[in-house]
Short mmCIF file of N, CA and C in Angstrom, two decimals:
data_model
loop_
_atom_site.label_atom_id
_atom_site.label_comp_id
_atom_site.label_asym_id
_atom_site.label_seq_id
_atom_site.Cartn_x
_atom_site.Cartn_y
_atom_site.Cartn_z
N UNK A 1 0.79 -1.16 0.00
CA UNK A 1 0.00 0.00 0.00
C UNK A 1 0.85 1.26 0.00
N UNK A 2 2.09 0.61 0.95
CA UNK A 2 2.74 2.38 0.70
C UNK A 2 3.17 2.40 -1.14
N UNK A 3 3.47 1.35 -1.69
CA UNK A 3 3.60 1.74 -3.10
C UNK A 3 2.74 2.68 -3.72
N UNK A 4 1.50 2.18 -3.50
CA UNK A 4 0.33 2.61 -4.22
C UNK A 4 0.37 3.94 -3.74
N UNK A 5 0.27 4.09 -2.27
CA UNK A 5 0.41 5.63 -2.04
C UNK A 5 1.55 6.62 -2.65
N UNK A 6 2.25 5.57 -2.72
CA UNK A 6 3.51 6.54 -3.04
C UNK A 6 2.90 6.76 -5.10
N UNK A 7 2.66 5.94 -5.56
CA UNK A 7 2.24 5.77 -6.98
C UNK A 7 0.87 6.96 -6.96
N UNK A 8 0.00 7.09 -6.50
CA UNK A 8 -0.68 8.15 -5.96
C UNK A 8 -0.64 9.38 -5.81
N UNK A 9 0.36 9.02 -4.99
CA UNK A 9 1.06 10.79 -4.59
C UNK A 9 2.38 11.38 -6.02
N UNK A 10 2.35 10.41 -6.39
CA UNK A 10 3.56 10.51 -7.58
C UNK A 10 2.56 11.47 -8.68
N UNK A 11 1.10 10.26 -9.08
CA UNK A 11 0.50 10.53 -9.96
C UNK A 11 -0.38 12.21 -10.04
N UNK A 12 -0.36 12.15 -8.45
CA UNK A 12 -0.76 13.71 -8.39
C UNK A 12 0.17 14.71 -8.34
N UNK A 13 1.46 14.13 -8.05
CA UNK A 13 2.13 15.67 -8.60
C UNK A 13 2.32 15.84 -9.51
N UNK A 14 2.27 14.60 -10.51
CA UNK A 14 2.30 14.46 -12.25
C UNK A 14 1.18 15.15 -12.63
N UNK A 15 0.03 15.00 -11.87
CA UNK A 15 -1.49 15.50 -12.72
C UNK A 15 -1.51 16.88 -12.33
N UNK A 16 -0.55 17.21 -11.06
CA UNK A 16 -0.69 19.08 -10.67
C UNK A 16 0.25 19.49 -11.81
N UNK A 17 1.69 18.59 -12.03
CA UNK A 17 2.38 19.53 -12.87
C UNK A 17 1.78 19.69 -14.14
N UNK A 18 0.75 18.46 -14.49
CA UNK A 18 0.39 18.94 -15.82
C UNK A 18 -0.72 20.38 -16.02
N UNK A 19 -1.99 20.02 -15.08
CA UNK A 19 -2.41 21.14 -14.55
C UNK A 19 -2.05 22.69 -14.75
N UNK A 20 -0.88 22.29 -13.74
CA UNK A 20 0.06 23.57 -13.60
C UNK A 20 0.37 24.10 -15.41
N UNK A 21 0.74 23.49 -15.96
CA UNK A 21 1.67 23.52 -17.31
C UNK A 21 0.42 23.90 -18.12
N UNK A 22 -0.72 23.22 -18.04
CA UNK A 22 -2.20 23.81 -18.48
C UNK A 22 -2.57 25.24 -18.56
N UNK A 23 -2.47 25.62 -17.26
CA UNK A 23 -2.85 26.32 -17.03
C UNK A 23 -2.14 27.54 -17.32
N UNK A 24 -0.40 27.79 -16.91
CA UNK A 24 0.23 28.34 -17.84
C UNK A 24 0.13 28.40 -19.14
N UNK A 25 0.17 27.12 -20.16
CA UNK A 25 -0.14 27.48 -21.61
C UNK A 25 -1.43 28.49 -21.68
N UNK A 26 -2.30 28.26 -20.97
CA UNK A 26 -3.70 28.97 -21.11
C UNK A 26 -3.11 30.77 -20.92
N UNK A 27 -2.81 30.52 -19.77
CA UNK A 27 -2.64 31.97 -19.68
C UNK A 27 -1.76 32.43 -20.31
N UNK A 28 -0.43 31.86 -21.29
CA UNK A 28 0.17 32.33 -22.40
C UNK A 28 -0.31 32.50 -23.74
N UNK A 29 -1.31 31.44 -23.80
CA UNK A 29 -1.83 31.89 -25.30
C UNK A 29 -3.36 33.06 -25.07
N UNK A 30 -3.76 33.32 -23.54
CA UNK A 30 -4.87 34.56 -23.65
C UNK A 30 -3.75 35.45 -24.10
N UNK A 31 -2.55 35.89 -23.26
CA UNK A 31 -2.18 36.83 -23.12
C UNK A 31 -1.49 36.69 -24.54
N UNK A 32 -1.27 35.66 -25.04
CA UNK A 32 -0.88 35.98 -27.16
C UNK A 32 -1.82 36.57 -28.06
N UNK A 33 -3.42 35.97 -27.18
CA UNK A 33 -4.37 36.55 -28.28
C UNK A 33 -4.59 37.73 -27.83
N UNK A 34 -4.90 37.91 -26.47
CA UNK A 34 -4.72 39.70 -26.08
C UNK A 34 -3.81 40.84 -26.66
N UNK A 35 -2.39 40.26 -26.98
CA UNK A 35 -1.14 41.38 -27.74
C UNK A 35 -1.68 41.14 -28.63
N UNK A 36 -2.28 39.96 -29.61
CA UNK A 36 -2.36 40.19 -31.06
C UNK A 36 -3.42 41.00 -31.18
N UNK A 37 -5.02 40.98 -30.52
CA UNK A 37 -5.98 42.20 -30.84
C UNK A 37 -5.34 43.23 -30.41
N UNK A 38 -4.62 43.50 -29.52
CA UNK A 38 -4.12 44.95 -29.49
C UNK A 38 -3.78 45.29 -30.61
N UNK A 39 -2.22 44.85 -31.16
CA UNK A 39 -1.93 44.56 -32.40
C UNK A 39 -2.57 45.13 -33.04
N UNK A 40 -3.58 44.28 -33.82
CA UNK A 40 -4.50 44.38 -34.82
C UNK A 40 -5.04 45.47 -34.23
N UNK A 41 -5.69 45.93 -33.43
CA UNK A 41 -6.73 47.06 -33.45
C UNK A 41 -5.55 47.79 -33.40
N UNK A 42 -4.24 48.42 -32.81
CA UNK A 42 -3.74 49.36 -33.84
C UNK A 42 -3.09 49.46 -34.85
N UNK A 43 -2.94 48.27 -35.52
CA UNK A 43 -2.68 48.23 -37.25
C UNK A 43 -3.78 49.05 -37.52
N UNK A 44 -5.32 48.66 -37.17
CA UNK A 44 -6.26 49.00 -38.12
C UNK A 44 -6.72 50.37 -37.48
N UNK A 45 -6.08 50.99 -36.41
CA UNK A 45 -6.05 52.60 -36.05
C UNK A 45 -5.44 53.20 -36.98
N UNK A 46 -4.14 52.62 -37.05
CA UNK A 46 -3.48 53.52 -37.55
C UNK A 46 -3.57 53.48 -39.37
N UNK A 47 -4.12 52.35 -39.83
CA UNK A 47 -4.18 52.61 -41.25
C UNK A 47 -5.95 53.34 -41.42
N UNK A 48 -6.32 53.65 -40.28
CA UNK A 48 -7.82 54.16 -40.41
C UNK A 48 -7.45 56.00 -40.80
N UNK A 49 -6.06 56.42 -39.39
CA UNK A 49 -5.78 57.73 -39.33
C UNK A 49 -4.93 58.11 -40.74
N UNK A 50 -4.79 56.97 -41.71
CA UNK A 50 -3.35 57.53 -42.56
C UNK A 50 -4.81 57.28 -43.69
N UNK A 51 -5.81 56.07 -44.17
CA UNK A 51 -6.99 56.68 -44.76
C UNK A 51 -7.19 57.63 -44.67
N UNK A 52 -7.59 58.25 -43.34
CA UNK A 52 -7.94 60.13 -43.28
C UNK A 52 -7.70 60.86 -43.81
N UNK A 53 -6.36 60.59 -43.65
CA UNK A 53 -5.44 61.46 -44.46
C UNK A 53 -5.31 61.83 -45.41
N UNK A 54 -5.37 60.39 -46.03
CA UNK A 54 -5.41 60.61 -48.09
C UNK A 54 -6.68 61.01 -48.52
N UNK A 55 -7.73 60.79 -47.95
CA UNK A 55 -9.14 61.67 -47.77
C UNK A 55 -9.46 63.19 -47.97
N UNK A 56 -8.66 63.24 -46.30
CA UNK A 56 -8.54 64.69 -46.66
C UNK A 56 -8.00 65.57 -47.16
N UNK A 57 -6.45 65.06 -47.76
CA UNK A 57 -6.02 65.62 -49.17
C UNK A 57 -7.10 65.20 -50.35
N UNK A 58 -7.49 64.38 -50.57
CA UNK A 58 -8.31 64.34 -51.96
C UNK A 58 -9.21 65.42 -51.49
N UNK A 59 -9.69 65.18 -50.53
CA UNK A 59 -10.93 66.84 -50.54
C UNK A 59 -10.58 68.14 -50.85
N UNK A 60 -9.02 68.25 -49.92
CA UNK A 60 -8.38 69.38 -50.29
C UNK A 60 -8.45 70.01 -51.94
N UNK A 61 -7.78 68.76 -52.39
CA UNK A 61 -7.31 68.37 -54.10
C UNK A 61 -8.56 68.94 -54.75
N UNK A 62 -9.62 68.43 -54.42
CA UNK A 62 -11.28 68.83 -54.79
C UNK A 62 -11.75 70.19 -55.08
N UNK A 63 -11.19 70.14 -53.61
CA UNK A 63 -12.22 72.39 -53.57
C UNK A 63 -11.02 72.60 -54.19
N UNK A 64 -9.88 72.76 -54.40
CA UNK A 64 -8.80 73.54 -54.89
C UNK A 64 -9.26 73.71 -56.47
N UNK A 65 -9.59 72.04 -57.13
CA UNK A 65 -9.80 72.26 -58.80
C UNK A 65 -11.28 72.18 -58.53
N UNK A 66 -12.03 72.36 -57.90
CA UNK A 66 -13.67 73.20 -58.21
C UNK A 66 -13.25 74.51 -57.78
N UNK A 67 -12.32 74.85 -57.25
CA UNK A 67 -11.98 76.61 -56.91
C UNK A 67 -11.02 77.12 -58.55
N UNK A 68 -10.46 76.50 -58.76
CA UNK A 68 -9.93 76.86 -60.07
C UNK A 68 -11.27 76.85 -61.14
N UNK A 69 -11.67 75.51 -61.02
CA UNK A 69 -12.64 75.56 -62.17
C UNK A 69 -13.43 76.78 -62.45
N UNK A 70 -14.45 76.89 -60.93
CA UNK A 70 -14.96 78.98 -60.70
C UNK A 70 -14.10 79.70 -61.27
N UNK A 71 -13.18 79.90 -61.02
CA UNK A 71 -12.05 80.84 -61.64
C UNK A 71 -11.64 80.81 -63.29
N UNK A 72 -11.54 79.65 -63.41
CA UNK A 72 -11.34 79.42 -65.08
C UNK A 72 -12.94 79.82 -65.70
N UNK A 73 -13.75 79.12 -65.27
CA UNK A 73 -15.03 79.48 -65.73
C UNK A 73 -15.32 81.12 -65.83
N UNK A 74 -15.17 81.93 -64.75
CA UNK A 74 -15.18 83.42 -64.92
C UNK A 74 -14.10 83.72 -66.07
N UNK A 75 -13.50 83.54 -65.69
CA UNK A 75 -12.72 84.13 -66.83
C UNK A 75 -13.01 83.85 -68.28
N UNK A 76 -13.16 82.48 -68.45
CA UNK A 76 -13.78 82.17 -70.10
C UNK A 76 -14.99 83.25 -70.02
N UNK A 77 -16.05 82.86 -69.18
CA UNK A 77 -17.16 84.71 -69.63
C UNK A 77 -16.81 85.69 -69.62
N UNK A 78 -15.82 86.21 -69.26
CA UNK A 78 -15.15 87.22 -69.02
C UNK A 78 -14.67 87.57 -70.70
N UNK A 79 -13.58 86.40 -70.84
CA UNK A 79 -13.51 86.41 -72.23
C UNK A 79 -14.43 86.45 -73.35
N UNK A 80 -15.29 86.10 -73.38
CA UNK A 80 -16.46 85.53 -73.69
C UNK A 80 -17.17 86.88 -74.09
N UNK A 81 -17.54 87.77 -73.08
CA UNK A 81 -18.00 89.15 -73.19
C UNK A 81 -16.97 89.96 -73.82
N UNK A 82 -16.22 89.63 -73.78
CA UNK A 82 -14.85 90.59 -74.15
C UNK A 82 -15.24 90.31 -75.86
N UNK A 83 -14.96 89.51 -76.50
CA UNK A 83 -14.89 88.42 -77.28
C UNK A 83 -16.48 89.55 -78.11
N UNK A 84 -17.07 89.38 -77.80
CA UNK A 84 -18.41 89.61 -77.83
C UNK A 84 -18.37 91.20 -78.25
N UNK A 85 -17.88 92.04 -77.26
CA UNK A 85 -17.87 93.55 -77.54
C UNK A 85 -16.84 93.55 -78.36
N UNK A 86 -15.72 93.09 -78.54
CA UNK A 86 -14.73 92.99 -79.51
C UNK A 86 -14.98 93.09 -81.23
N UNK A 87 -16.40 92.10 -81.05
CA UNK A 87 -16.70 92.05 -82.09
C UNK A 87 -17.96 93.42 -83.24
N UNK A 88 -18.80 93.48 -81.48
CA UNK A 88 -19.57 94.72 -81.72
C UNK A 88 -18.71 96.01 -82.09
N UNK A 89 -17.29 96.38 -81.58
CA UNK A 89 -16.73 97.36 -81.90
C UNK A 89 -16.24 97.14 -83.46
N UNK A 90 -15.64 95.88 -83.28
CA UNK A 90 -14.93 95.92 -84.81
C UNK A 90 -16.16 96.23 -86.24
N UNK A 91 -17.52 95.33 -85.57
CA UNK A 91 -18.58 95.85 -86.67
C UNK A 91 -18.68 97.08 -86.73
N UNK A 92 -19.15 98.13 -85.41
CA UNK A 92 -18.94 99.42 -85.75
C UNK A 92 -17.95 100.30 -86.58
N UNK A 93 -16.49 99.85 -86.37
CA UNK A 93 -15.79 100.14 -86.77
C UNK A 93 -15.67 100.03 -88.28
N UNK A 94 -16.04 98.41 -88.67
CA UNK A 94 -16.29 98.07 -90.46
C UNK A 94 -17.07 99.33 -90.80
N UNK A 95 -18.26 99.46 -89.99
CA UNK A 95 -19.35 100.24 -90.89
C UNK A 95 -18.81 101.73 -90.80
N UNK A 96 -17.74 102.51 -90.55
CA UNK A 96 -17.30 103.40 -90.34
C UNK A 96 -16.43 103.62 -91.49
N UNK A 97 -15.45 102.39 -91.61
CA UNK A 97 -14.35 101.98 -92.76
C UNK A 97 -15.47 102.32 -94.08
N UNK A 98 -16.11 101.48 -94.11
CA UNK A 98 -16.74 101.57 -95.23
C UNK A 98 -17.91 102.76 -95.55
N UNK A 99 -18.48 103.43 -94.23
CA UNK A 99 -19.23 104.81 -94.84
C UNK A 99 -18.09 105.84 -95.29
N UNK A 100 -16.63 106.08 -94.66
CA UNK A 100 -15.74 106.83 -95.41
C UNK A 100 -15.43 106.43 -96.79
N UNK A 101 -15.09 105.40 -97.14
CA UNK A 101 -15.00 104.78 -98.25
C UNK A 101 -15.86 105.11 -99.05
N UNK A 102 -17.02 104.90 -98.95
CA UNK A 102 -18.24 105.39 -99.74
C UNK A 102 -17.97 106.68 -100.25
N UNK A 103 -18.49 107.48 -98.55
CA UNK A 103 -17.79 109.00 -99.24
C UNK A 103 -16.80 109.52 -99.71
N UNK A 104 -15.61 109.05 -99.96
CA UNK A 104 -14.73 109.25 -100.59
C UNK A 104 -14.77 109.04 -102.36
N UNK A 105 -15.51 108.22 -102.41
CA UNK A 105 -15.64 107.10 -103.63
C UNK A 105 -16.60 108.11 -104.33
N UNK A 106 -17.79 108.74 -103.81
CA UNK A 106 -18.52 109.05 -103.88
C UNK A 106 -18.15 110.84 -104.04
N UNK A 107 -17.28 111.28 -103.72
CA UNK A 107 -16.37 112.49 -103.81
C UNK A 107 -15.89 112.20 -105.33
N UNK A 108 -15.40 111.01 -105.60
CA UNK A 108 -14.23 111.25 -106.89
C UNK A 108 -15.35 111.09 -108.07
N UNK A 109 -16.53 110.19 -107.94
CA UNK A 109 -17.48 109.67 -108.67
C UNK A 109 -18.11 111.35 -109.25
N UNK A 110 -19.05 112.03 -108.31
CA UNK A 110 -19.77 113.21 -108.56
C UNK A 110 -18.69 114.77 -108.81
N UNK A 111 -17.06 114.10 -108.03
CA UNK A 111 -16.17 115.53 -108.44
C UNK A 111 -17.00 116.59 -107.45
N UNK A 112 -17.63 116.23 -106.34
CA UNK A 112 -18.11 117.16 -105.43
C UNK A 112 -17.10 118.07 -105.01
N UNK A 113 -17.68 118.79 -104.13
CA UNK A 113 -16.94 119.92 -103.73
C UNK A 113 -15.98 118.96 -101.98
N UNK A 114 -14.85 119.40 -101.57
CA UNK A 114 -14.23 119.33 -100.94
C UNK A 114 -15.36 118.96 -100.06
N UNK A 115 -16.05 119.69 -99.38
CA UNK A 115 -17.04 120.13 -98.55
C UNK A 115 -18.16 118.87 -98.08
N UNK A 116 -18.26 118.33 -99.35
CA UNK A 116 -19.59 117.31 -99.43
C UNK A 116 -18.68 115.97 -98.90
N UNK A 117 -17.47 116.04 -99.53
CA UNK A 117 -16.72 114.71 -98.93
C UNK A 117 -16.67 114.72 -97.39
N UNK A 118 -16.18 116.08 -97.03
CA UNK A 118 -15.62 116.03 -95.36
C UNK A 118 -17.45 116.22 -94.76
N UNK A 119 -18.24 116.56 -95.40
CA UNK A 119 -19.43 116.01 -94.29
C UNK A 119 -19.79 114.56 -94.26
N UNK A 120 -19.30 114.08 -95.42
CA UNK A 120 -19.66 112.46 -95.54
C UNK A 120 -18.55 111.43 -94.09
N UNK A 121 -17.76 111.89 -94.25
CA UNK A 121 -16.25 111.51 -93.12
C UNK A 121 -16.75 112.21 -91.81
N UNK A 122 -17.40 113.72 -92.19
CA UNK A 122 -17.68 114.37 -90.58
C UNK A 122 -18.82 113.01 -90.44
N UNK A 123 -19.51 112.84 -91.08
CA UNK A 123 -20.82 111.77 -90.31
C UNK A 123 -20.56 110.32 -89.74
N UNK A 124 -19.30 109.95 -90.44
CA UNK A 124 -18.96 108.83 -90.04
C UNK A 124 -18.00 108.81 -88.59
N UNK A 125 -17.05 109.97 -88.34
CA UNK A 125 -17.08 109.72 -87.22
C UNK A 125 -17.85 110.45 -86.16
N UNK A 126 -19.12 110.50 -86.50
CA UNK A 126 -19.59 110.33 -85.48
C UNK A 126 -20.76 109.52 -84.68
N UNK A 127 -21.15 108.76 -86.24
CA UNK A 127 -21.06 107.29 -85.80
C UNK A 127 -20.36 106.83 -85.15
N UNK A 128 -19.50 106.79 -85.37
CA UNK A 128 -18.06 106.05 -84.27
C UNK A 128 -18.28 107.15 -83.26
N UNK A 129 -18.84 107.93 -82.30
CA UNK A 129 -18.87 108.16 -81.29
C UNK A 129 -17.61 109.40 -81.55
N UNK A 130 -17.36 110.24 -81.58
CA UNK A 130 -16.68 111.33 -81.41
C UNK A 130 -17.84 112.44 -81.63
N UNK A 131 -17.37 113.72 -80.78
CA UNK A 131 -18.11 114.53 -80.90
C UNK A 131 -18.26 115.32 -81.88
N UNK A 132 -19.21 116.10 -82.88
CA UNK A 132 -19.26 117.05 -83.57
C UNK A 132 -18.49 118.15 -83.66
N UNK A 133 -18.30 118.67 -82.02
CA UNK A 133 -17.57 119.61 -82.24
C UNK A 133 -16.43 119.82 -81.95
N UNK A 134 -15.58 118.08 -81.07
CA UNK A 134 -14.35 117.70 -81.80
C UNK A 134 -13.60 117.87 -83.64
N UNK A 135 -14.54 117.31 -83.98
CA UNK A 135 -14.03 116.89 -85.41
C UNK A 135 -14.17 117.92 -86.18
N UNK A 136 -15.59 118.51 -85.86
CA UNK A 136 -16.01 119.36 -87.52
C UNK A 136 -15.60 120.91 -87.55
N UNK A 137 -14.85 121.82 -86.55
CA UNK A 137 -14.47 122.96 -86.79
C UNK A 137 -12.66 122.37 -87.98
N UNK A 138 -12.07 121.10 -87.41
CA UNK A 138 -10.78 120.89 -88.57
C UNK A 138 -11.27 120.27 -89.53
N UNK A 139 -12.56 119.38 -89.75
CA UNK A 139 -12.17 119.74 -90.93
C UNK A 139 -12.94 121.02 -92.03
N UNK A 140 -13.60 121.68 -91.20
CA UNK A 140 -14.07 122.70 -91.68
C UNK A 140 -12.89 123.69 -92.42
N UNK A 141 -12.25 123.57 -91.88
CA UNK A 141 -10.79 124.44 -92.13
C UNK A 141 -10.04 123.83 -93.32
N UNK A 142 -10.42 122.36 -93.43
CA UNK A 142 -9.63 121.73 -94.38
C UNK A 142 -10.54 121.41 -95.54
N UNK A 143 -11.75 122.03 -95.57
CA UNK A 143 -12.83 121.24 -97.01
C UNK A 143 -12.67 122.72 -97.71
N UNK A 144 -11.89 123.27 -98.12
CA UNK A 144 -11.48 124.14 -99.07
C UNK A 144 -10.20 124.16 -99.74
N UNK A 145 -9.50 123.52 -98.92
CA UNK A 145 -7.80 122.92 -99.18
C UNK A 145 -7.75 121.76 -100.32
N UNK A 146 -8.14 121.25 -100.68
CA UNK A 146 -7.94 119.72 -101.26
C UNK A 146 -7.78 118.51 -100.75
N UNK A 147 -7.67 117.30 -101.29
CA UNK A 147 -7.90 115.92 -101.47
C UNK A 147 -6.58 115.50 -99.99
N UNK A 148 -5.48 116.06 -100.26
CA UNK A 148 -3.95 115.86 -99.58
C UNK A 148 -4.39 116.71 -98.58
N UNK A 149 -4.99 117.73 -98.23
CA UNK A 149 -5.03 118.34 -97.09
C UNK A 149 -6.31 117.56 -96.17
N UNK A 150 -7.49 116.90 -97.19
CA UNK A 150 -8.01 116.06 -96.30
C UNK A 150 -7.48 115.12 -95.87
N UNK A 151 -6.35 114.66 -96.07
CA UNK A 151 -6.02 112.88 -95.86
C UNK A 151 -5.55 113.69 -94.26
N UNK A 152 -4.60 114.49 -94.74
CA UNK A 152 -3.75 115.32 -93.52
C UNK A 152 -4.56 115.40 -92.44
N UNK A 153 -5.19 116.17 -92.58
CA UNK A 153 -6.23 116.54 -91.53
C UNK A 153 -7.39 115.69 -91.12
N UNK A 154 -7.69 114.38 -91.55
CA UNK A 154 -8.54 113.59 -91.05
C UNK A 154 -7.42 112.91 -89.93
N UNK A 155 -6.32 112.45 -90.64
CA UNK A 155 -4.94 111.77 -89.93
C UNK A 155 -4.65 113.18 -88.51
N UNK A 156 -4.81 113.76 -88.59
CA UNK A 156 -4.43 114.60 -87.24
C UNK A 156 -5.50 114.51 -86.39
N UNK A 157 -7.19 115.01 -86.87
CA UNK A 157 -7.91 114.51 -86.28
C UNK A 157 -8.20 112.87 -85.31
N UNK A 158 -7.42 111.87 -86.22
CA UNK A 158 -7.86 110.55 -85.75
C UNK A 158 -6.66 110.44 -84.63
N UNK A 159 -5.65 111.31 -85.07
CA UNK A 159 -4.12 110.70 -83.93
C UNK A 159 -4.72 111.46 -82.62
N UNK A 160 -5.45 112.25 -82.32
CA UNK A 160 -5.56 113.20 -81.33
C UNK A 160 -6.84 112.85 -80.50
N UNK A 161 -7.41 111.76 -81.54
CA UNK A 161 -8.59 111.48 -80.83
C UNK A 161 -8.50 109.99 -79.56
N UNK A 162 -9.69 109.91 -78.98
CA UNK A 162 -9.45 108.69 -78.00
C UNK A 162 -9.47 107.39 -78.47
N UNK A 163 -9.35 107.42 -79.80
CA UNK A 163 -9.96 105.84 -80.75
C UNK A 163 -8.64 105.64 -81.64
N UNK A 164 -7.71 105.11 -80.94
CA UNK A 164 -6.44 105.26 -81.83
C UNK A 164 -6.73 104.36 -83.15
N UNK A 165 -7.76 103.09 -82.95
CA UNK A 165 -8.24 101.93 -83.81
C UNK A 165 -8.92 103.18 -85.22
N UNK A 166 -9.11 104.00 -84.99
CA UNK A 166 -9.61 104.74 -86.43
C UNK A 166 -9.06 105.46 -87.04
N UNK A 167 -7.77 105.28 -86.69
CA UNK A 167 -6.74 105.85 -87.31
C UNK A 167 -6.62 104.77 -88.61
N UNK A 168 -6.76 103.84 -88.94
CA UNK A 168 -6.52 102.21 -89.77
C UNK A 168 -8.12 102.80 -90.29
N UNK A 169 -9.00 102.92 -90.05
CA UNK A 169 -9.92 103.61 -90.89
C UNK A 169 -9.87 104.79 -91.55
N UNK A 170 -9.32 105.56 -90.78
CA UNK A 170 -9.19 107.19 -91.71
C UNK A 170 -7.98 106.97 -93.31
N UNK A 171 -7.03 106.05 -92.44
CA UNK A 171 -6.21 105.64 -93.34
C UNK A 171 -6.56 104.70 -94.98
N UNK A 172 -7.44 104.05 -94.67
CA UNK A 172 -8.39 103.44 -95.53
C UNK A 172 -9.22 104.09 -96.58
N UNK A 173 -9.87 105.04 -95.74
CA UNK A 173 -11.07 106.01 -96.37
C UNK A 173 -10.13 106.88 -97.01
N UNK A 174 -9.05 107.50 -96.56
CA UNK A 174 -8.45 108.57 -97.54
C UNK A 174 -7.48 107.85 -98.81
N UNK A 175 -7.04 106.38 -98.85
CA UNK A 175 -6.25 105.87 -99.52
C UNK A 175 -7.02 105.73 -100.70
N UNK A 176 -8.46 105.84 -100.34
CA UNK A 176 -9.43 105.26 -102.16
C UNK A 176 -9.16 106.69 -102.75
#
């Protein structure tokens, strides 16, 4: 019997150490799976805060080219109107080119008097917006002079005026 006891007492310190050894593994592999969710939950913190990130640069990236786009967009209307009156002036301007022209044409055709030409040129610029009594006391002075004293004197009139662009018209109208 003392064998058995002793076989007994053997078998239970065999079954505590295994126990024991149990119970350690246990509490080594909680505390493995405990570091690894830590772990993992801040792997997946920190690739959550560096997502953010590239987020909130793309948003940045966003308003910056919808803030350009506003900006480019104004400006194309901008252009756009520009573009637009550009064109309304230059028509004004054609129809100016060509009422001097006329009257000029219309001077050599009938052999009018000096006089009849420079009211045909006085009318055209003021179509084009210059005043009457800018223009028409010179060439009043000059529709008794001749053909060369009108070119002269329309050309002084146009250099002095605020429309430097009708200077390329006066030049036109007196060249026929």
């Amino acid at each position: 019997m003392d064998e058995m006891a002793s076989i007994n007492h053997q078998m239970a310190e065999e079954l505590k150490d295994i126990i024991e050894e149990c119970r350690r593994t246990q509490e080594k592999t909680k505390h493995q799976a405990q570091s690894l969710v830590l772990r993992t939950a801040h792997e997946k913190e920190r690739a959550l805060i560096e997502d953010q990130g590239k987020y909130d640069r793309l948003i940045e990236e966003k308003n910056a080219m919808e803030e350009q786009l506003a900006v480019t967009k104004k400006e194309y209307e901008r252009l756009q109107e520009e573009k637009k009156n550009l064109a309304k002036l230059t028509e004004t301007k054609m129809h100016v080119v060509i009422a001097a022209r006329t009257a000029s044409q219309e001077w050599y055709k009938t052999k009018k008097t000096p006089e009849v030409a420079l009211l045909g040129v006085l009318q055209c610029f003021v179509q084009a917006g210059y005043l009457v009594g800018e223009v028409q006391p010179v060439l009043q002075e000059a529709a008794g002079q001749g053909q060369q004293l009108l070119s002269t004197t329309l050309h002084s009139v146009v250099c002095r005026s605020p429309q430097p662009s009708a200077v390329a018209a006066t030049r036109e109208a007196t060249a026929l």
